[in-house]
Amino acid sequence: MFANPRPIAVLLGIVSTLGSSLPLIRARESADLAVYRSFPGESEAVLAEGPLFRPVPADHSGLDFVIPIDLEHPQRRLYYSAMACGAVTVGDLDGDGWPELFFSAGPVANRLYRHLGEGDTPRFVESAVAAGVAEAESWCNGAAMADVDSDGDLDLFICRYDEPNRLYLNESTSGELRLREAAAEWGLDLADASLVPVFADYDRDGDLDLFLATNALYRKGGRPPGGVPMRKTETGWEVVAPWDRYFKVGSINPQTGVPTFMETSRPNRLYRNDGTRFTDVSAAAGLRPVANHTNSAAWMDFDHDGWLDLYVANDFADRDELYRNRGDGSFVEVAADVLQHTTWFSMGAGTGDYNNDGLTDLIVADMLPTTHYRQKVTMGEMGASFAEMYAEGLPRQNMLSTFFVNTGTGLFFEAAHMAGVAKTDWTWAVKRADFDGDGRLDLYFPTGHARDFNHSDYKKGSPADRIGKDDFDLFLDRPELREHDLAFRGATDWKFEKSGEAWGLGLEKTMNYGAALADLDRDGDVDLVTVPLQDRPTLFLNQSRERGLANHLLVRLKGRGANTHGIGAKVSLVTAEGVRQSRDLLPYNGYQESDEPLLHFGLGKSERIVTLEVVWPSGTRQVLSDLSGNRWIEIVEPAESEPLEKKEAKPLFRRVEGFAALAMPEAPFDDFQRQPLLPHQHSQLGPGQAWGDVDGDGTADLYLGSPKGQPGRLLLNRGLDDQGDPVFALRMREPFTDMTGHEDMGVLLLDFDGDGDRDLLAVSGSVECEPGDASLTDRLYLNDGKGEFTEAVGHLPGPVDGKHDSGSVAAAADFDRDGDLDVYIGGRVVPGQYPEMPRSRFLINDGTGRFTDGAAAQGLAETGLVTGALWSDADGDGWLDLLLTHEWGPVRLFSNRQGKLAETTEAAGLAKATGFWNSLAGRDLNGDGHLDYLVGNLGKNTKYSASHEVPELIYYGDVDGSGKRNLVEAKFDRNLNCLLPRRGLSCSSLAMPNLLQKVNTYHGWASAALDDIYEKARLESALKLAATTLESVALINDGEGRFTLQALPTLAQIAPLYGIALSDFDGDGFTDAVLAQNFFPTQQETGPYDGGLGLLLRGGGSDSVAGGFKEIWPRESGVIVPGDAKSLGIVDFGGEGRPDLVFGMNQAAPVILMNEADATKGAPLVITLEGKPGNHSAVGARVTVEVEGLPKQTAEVAAGSGYLTQNTPELFFGWGAGAKVDATATVTVRWPDGSVSESRVSRGDGPRHTLTAK
């Protein structure tokens, strides 16, 4: 160990060395020095094996006290709350270089442990009484060490429940600890429900300001027997003081007009440091004037503008808040604009760069249990709770922990399920550090509570039961909630792996409310101190150095101004191996506790650091080069800043604003009213879109499908405005105004009657009607050549058995080569009878736009719940085959045997991969000339988890003996070796009251296997469907219609995938993909699947992923489409050969992205085909382009692809980067009739080339 563990003193370039073994390195050419000291046992592995952490016994560490559950305590009611236990904070108070531990101990006196600095294992001596910080008569909550008075040492701030908070200024001298209470002097003596102090210099004036998170006050004796006094004001009812500290106005009694009352919370405070005193600027700075049950808060620069923003994590229905710092001392709350959802019962919040991209991410903990049993006993009666939550508005709150991944655009991905951290039990704190030293942040979650308050069999009681009683009184005889703390290793950018047992953490069940991080033994790695209830605190020493697992770097900052510890600084480094890391010095993070104000970097096996950059809170930038690892560095803020190098590339796509008027809200409809156990709704699956020139002006117009109750929308293309943005004219007259009784799904603009113009086919779908209802009638509208349409009554075949089908997709092709276009229409769902198989239709065209149904003859009538369809020559024989995607089914392939379809799904290698498939699109992805396919699925970021061995299951039938068919979702538990119900007792018994005769407690339901609840014979007689595959994939074609499934990159799995656009968007000669993501109308308790923002996959890489796809982040791609994105169309608005994009959004306006590709990186090559009469767009043609130096580029003209989308018939290819102006390409076309032509085109003739069928 160090004889003196502090870094060597630095005095304006004058260096005093304590020994020749301690290297000193100058920080560039400034007068300031970065001072380094080696860690002991630099590379020597002392321990060959064992867990990562070693607990230090209390008799050695000296941490020999317990925070008890004292049932005689006058404030025992606080055990029900977030204030049950207290917290721990770490820092060097006495200036000897060793960190002290302060425990704010809730119901007992606080403890201050001074570090003795002895031996390899830390020892402490209790000094709270001597230091005057015991506060034995108070209930103390969160605490923090910060240099409040800017004198260079750490002061101590303590939150007290309903008493003035304490500020102890540090006036210690060497060897003597002296603290002076000065809260009133500094304006911080608030008496309230103070819970968490979070310091930072938010206004960048050089000193530390304070956000004080408050929670709730709990009245002794609970609710008074006579109610609380209220009065009516001009703005409504209010509770009279002092009762308003505990209660607020509830709902209005409809009979009396008098409101009820309910418990309330307290408002948070923001204090600005004015140098010698703090000023409450909560209102002036823009904090919302509301009371919240705040559990934690975290400063973070989420929009990377140099100003610290603030995340506030609130419990219950109080929605979380995200305050963007405006840079002028004020904030604006932007959570609904930035986050698609948040946690519901938000606990701790932990910021950090979890994926090493230099941006600050965020994890917020909830309390979703990790086991099936705990999930089912804590579900409870959710109806009223959900109503309360949804009344709070956006963003929606979900019952799971959240992992917000910063995109650098001011928006976040959310990836908790995919990362493995959605379920973390009753978590209090989020602690992040690189525990194993491999260069990635790991996680530690303390868990448990004083009682099992959420067990649904333990009734909290009615409001009357709480008269004269505290909430805790109702749970006195209930068991403690002891749980295993959880630790996760950061395995990849997107995955955490459970590591608690291997690391020696969470081995015993505890009620652990927090933890603090510090290097307590000064060996360079991160140690851990926990603060449990009813047990002694535990000091866990990290053994990564002793085991030789990794090299490390510790950084201490010394600011020039009043922010002496550099709180809020960002430090980034790059190792010799090219590994990048960044850390923000924000020790007030996680929950109530604060960490030692040092920064730790695990270097893995790397021993050298190429560069280290510090961006100080003042904005000063400092760069150090060529550093050694295994050092403890103190860096002093320089007087001058390094120039900031900004390299922000122009995004590929630019979003166009101004189309809000095109938003079409769905009519209110509750699918769950008819089928309460649906996995998701089917009434919000649109809109579809179709592109084509309907008025003969040479530009592509748009028909955008409308929901039921809204008129159809035909948008006539009027070119570009002065800013280069598209302009549309909305046509609002018959027949579009007569379409309100239908819900459009798939739509097509094609020449069905052979007269040379584009007609409109609209598929009717949804479930907002009875099965077979006339509103499900598909419609054909014929064009007069000028864009005026008339419905062609009688041209489509009538319904089978007099019942119309709820359709989905429409895909057209000349499958029989007779010169006209036939149409496949997929059956999506039977209203009110999901997942019963609907009927699909196959419309055979007689050449005049009159159709007959050939579905039965071609084996297409009943294939499953069809979601997508694509005509494509999958086996390369020149005849168009049909691929279909299904929910609870496979991707099916029907091979075309010269006009006769035969299913070849099994031979194609597709039969076993059943899933929640949504969409598909085709193009050659790997340059071998064969058509490959991208297929959209549910993704890997939901509650579902499936494989061939352990599929997701759904049953539909009379499973409870009631004579009524119901749904049952099931999952297989490997540990229990049985099937378990996915849904809980409350919602299941609501749908099937008979179940309560067999299982009438939550414990019973949680303990039961599926066949304990439902008779095995009834399950066996029910319709049973399975999903084995959840990933969105590429189907790589061997050329003969046999496929290999390859999962798409990680970001493609972050949300359900719907619209798919395959094209060469940058002209480099390789196929790219743009994806439309998310799905909102899910079960209430599940929450929307909204983790994505849309995605660009750039082709041409050397990765093993199909097509060499590389995921391009939103800040580079410009693909930033939050919301419920569905269809996705490709159209070149400007005619310059660059494909633009239009996203069809459910419940929102379409999103248009204009392509602004860099011409130096590629040049567009556009092929347009002029086919023969009846198919003048040459639908079904295959085009292969060969450019010297590039792989073959092959694509087909499709009428219906992706999700509910018909694109313009142009095909976009690329000349590649650096192509000469006079470069030529060979274009081979296999036309829809099977004939083949070959042409040469020159780049010098412009980007667009038209080829005509002979």
GROMACS .gro file of C-alpha atoms in nm, residues 872-881 895-896 929-932 1037-1042:
model
   22
  872SER     CA    1  -4.062  -1.268  -5.638
  873ASP     CA    2  -3.871  -1.525  -5.842
  874ALA     CA    3  -3.717  -1.700  -5.543
  875ASP     CA    4  -3.590  -2.005  -5.729
  876GLY     CA    5  -3.462  -1.826  -6.038
  877ASP     CA    6  -3.674  -2.016  -6.292
  878GLY     CA    7  -3.827  -1.702  -6.443
  879TRP     CA    8  -4.172  -1.748  -6.285
  880LEU     CA    9  -4.283  -1.529  -5.993
  881ASP     CA   10  -4.325  -1.717  -5.667
  895SER     CA   11  -4.333  -2.182  -5.588
  896ASN     CA   12  -4.478  -2.101  -5.927
  929GLY     CA   13  -2.738  -1.250  -5.858
  930HIS     CA   14  -2.999  -1.430  -5.645
  931LEU     CA   15  -3.287  -1.255  -5.475
  932ASP     CA   16  -3.249  -1.247  -5.097
 1037ASN     CA   17  -3.091  -1.750  -5.118
 1038ASP     CA   18  -2.881  -2.029  -5.267
 1039GLY     CA   19  -3.037  -1.957  -5.605
 1040GLU     CA   20  -3.278  -2.249  -5.601
 1041GLY     CA   21  -3.521  -2.122  -5.340
 1042ARG     CA   22  -3.343  -2.265  -5.035
   0.00000   0.00000   0.00000
